[in-house]
Short mmCIF file of C-alpha atoms in Angstrom, two decimals:
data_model
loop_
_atom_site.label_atom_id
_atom_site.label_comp_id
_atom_site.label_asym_id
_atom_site.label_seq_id
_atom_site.Cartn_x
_atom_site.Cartn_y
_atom_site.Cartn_z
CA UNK A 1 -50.01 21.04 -17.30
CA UNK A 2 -51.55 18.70 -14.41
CA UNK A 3 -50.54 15.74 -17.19
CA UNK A 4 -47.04 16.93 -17.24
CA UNK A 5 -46.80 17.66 -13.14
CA UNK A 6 -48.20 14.26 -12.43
CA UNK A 7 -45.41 12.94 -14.71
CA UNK A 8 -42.53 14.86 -13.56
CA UNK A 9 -43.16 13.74 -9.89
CA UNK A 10 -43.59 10.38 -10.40
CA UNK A 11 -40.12 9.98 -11.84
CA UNK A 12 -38.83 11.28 -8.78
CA UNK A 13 -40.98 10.20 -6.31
CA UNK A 14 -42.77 13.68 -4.98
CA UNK A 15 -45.68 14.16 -3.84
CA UNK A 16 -47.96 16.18 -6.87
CA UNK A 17 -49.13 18.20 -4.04
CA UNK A 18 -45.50 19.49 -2.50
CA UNK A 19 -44.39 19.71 -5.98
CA UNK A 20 -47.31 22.48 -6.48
CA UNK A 21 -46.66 24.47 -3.40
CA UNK A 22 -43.01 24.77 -4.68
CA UNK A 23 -43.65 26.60 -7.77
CA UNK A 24 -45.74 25.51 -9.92
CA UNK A 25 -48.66 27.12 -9.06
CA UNK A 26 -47.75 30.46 -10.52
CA UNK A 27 -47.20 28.59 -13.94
CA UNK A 28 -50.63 27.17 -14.20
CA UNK A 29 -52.38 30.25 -12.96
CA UNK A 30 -50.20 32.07 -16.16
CA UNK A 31 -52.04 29.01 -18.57
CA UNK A 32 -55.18 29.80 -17.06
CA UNK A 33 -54.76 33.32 -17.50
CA UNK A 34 -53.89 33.59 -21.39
CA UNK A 35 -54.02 29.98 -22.47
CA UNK A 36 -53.55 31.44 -26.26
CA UNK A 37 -50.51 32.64 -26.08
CA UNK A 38 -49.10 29.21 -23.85
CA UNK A 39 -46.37 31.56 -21.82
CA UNK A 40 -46.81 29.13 -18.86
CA UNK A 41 -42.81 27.47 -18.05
CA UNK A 42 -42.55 23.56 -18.31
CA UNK A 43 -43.23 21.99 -15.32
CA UNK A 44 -40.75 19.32 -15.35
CA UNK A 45 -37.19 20.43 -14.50
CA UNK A 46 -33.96 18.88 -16.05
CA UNK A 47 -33.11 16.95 -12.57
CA UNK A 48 -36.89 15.77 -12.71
CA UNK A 49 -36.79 13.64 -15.38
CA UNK A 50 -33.23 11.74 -14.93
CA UNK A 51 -34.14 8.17 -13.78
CA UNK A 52 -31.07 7.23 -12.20
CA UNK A 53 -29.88 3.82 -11.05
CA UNK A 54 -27.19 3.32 -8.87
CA UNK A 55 -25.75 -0.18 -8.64
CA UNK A 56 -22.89 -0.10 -5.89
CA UNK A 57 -23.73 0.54 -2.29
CA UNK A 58 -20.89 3.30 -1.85
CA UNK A 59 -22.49 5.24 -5.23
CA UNK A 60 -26.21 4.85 -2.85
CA UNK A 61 -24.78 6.34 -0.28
CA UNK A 62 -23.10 9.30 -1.88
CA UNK A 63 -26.24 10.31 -3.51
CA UNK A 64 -28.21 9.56 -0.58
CA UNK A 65 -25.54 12.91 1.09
CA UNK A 66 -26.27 14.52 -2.00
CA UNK A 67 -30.04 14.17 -1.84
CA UNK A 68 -31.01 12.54 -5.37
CA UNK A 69 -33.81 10.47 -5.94
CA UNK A 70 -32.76 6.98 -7.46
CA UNK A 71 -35.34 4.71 -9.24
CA UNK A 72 -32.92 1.41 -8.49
CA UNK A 73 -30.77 0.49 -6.28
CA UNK A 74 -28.56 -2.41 -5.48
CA UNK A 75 -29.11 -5.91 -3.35
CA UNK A 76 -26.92 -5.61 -0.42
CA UNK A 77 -26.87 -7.40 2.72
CA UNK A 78 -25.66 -4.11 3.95
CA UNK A 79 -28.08 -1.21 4.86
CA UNK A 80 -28.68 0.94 2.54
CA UNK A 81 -29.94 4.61 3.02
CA UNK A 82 -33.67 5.14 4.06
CA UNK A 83 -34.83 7.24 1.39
CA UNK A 84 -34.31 4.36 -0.67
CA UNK A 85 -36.25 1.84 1.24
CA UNK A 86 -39.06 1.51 -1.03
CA UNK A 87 -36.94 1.79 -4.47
CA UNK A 88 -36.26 -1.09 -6.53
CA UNK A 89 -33.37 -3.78 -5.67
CA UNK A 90 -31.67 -4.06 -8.93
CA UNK A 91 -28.91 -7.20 -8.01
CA UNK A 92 -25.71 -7.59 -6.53
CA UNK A 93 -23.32 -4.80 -7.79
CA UNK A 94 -21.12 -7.30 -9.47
CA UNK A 95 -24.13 -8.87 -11.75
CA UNK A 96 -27.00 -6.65 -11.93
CA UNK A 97 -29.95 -7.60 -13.12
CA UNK A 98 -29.86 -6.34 -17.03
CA UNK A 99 -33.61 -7.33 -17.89
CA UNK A 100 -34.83 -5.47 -14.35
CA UNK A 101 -32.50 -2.41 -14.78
CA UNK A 102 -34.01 -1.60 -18.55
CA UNK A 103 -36.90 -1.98 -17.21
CA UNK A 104 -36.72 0.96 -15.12
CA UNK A 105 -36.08 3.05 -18.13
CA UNK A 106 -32.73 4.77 -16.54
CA UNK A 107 -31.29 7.72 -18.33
CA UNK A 108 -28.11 7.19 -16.05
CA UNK A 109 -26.72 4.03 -14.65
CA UNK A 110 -23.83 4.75 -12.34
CA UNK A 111 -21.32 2.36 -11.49
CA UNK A 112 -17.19 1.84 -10.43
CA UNK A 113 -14.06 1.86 -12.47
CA UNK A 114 -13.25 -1.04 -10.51
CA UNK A 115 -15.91 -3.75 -12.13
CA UNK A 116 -15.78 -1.88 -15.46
CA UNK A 117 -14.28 -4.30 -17.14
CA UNK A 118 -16.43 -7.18 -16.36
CA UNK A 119 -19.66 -4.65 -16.34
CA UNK A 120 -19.19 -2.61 -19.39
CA UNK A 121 -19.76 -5.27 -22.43
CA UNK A 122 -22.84 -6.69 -20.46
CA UNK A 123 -24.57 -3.34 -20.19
CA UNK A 124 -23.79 -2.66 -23.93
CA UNK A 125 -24.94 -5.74 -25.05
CA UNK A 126 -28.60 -5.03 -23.25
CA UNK A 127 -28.28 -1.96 -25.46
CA UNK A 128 -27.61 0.27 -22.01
CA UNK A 129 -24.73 2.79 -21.41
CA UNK A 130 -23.10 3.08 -17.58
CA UNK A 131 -20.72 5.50 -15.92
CA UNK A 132 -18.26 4.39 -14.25
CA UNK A 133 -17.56 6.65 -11.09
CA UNK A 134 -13.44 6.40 -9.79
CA UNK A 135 -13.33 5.71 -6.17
CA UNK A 136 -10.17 3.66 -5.63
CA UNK A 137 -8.64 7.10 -3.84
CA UNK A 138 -9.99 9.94 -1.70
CA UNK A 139 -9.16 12.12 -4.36
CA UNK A 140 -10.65 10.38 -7.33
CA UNK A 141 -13.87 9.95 -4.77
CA UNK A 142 -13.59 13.94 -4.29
CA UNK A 143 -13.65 14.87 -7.86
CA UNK A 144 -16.93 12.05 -8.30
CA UNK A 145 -18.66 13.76 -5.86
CA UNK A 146 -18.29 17.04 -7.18
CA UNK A 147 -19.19 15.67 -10.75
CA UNK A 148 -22.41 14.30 -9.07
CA UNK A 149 -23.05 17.46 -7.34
CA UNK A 150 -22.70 19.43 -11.00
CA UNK A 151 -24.71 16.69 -12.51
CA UNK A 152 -27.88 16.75 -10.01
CA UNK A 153 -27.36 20.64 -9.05
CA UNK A 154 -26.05 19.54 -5.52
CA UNK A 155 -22.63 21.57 -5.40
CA UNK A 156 -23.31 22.81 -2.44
CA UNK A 157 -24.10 19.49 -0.26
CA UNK A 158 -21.28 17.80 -2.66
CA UNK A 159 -18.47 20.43 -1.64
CA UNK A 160 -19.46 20.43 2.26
CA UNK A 161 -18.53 16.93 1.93
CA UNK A 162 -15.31 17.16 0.07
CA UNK A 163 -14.01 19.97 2.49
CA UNK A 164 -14.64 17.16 5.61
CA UNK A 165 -12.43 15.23 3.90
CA UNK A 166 -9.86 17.72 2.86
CA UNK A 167 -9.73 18.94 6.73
CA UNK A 168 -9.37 15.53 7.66
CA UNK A 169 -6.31 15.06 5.37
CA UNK A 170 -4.39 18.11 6.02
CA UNK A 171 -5.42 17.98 10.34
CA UNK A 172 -3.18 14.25 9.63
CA UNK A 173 -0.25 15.60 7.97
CA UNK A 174 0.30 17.80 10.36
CA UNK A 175 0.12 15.66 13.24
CA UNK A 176 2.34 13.27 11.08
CA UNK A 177 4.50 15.60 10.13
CA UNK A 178 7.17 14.74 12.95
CA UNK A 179 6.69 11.57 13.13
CA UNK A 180 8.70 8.40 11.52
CA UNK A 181 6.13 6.53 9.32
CA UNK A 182 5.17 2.92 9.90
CA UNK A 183 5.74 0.93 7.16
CA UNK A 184 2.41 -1.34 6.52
CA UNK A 185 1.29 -4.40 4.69
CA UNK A 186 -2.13 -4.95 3.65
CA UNK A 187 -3.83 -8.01 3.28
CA UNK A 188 -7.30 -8.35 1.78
CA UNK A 189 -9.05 -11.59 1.94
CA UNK A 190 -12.02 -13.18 0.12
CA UNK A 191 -13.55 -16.79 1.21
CA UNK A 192 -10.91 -18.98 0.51
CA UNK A 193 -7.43 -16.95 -0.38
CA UNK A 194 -6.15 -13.57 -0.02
CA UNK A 195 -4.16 -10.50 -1.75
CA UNK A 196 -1.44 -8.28 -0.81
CA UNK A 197 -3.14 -4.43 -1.71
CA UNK A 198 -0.90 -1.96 -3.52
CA UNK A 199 -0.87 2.14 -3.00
CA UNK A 200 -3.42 1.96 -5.57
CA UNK A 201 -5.82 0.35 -3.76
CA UNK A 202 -8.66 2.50 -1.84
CA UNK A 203 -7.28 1.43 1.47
CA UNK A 204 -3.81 1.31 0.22
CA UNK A 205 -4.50 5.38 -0.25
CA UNK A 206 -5.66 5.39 3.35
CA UNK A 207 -2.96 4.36 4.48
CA UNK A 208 -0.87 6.94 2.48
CA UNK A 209 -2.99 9.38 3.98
CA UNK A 210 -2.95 7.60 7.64
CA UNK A 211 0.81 8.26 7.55
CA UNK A 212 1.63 5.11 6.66
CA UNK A 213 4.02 3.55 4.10
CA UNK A 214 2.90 0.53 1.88
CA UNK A 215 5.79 -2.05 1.65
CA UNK A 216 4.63 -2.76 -1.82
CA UNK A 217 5.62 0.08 -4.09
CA UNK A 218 6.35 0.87 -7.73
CA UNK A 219 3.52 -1.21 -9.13
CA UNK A 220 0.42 -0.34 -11.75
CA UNK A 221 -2.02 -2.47 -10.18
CA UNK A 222 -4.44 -2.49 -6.86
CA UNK A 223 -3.56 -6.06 -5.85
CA UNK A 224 -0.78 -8.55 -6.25
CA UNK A 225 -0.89 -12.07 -5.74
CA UNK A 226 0.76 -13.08 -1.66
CA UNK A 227 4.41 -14.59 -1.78
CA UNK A 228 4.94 -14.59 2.12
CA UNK A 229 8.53 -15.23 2.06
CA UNK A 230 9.46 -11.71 -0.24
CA UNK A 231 6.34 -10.59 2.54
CA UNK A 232 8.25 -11.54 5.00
CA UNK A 233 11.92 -10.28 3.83
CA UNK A 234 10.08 -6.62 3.87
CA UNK A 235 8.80 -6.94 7.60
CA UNK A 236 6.57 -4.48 7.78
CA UNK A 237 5.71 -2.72 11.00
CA UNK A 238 1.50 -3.54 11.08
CA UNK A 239 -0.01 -5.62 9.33
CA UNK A 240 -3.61 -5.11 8.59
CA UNK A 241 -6.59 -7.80 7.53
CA UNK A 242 -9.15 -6.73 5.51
CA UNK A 243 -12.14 -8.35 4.52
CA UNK A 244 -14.17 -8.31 1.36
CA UNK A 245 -17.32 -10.86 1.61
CA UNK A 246 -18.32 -12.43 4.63
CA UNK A 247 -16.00 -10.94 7.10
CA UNK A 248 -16.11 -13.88 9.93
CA UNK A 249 -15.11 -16.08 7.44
CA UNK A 250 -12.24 -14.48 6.10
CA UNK A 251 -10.99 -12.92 9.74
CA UNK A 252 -11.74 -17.20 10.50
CA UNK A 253 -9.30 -17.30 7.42
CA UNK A 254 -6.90 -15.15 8.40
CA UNK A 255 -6.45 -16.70 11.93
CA UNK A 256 -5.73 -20.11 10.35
CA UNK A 257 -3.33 -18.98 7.82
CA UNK A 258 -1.56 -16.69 10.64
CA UNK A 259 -1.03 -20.23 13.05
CA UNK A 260 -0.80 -22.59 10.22
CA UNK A 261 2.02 -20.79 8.09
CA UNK A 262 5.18 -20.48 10.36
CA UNK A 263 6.63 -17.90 8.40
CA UNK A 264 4.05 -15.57 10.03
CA UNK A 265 5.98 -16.06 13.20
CA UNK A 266 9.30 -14.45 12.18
CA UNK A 267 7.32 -11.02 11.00
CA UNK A 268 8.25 -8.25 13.47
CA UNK A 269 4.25 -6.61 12.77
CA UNK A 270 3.08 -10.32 14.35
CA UNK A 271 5.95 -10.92 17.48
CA UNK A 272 5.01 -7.26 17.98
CA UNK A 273 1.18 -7.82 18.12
CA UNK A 274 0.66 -5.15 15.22
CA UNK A 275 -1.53 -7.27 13.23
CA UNK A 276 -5.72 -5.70 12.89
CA UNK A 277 -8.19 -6.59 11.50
CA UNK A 278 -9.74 -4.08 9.13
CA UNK A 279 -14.29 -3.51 9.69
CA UNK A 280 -15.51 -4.16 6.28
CA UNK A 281 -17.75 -1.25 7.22
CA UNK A 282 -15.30 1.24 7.17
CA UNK A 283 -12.82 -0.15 4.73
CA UNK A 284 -14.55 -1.41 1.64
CA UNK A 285 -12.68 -2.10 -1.80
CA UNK A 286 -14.32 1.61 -2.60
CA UNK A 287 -14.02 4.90 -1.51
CA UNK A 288 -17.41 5.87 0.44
CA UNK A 289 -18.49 8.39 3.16
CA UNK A 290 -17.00 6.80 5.84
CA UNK A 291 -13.13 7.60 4.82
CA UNK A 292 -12.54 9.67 7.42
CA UNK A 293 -13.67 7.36 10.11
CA UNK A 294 -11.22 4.95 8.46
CA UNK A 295 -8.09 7.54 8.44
CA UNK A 296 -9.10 8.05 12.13
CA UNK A 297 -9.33 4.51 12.74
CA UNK A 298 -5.95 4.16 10.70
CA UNK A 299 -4.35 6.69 13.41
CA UNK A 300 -4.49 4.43 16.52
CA UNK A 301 -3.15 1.58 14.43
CA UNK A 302 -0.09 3.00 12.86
CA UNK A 303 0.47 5.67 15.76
CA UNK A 304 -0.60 3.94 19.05
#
């Protein structure tokens, strides 16, 4: 029994000693007292032996809310949560280190839908399985969360959460209700070029939810390649700049395309001064905890 209690709370990360005054005590005084008949309950629980790596900083942060232990975690400039300080950096989120992620022995690997396609085949072919969590909407990121929360016995910290956001989204439609809606371009930018986001982009749903109405409509994708002069023919009322991947570059970017490119000149959003600039930190490419910071954010921009 002290084998199987020192095992269970090193794949979590407890302390032997907490883990005995929460329970298991009783269970090894029941061994002692009629070790024939081995009655005693197994020390390890279900949630203490998953091994879970999470690979994306947004996935990190949800589970950090949700209060599950993670044996790997991804290399971020950003900071990540710290209950995860001393856990194992397994890569960027977009090329994770296979060799350093089996080594963990994971029983779940959680990523996004988003990098599925590029992720998927390289996990198989190390002989490893991920999930792939949906987070390009609030909703989608609602119905993770409560997955999670079923998965690691959290439904409780998991739905506190979702009703936040759900309060959030109904306290806008009302005060939106009366109002004519701003229609809104979205630009997001990388080092070196940028694309125009669709409704089915995270921040595209933001928007949605902001009030707002994305000039680009009726397509299946997130992002479209820019053609400023069809851009320009919609003349949206704002504008907004996001930025994936060093953000002073890309805002630096931005600025130069915006003096550079006449065309810029004749959209309404820009003679206007409706054009903002989007903090990575609140608007990533993924849904994460901070949405309803962004839909307040999102408010001032599109209402001011």
């Amino acid at each position: 029994m002290a084998l199987l209690l020192l095992a269970a709370c090193s794949a979590t990360g407890v302390d032997p000693a907490a883990k005995e005054q929460q329970g298991a005590g009783p269970s090894v005084q029941a061994e002692q007292a009629e070790p024939a008949k081995n009655t005693a309950e197994p020390a390890s629980s279900p949630a203490a032996e998953q091994r879970v790596v999470s690979t994306t900083v947004a996935i990190t942060q949800m589970l950090d809310a949700l209060e599950v232990e993670l044996v790997g975690v991804p290399t971020s400039s950003k900071t990540l949560p710290a209950r995860y300080d001393q856990v194992t950096r397994v890569g960027n989120p977009m090329s994770p280190d296979m060799e350093l992620v089996k080594s963990l022995k994971p029983t779940e690997i959680l990523s996004v839908t988003t990098l599925e396609y590029d992720l998927k085949p390289v996990f198989e072919a190390a002989g490893m399985q991920a999930d792939f969590l949906n987070l390009t909407s609030v909703e989608s990121m609602n119905n993770a969360l409560k997955k999670l929360g079923e998965t690691y016995n959290k439904q409780a910290q998991a739905q506190a959460i979702v009703d936040k956001f759900e309060q959030k989204v109904a306290e806008i439609h009302t005060a939106t209700a009366e109002k004519k809606k701003p229609s809104v371009l979205i630009l997001l930018g990388v080092p070196g070029s940028y694309l125009v986001a669709t409704e089915h982009s995270y921040i595209g749903d933001l928007v949605r939810l902001a009030g707002g109405v994305n000039i680009v409509q009726g397509e299946s994708v997130e992002y479209l390649a820019s053609n400023t002069e069809y851009l320009q023919q919609s003349n949206p009322d704002v504008i907004l700049r996001a930025a994936h991947g060093m953000p002073e570059e890309v805002v630096k970017m931005f600025d130069k395309e915006f003096q550079k490119n006449d065309i810029w000149k004749h959209f309404s959003a820009v003679q206007n001064g409706r054009v903002y600039d989007l903090e990575e930190a609140l608007f990533g490419t993924t849904g994460n905890l901070y949405a309803v910071d962004a839909i307040d954010t999102l408010m001032g921009m599109l209402y001011p």
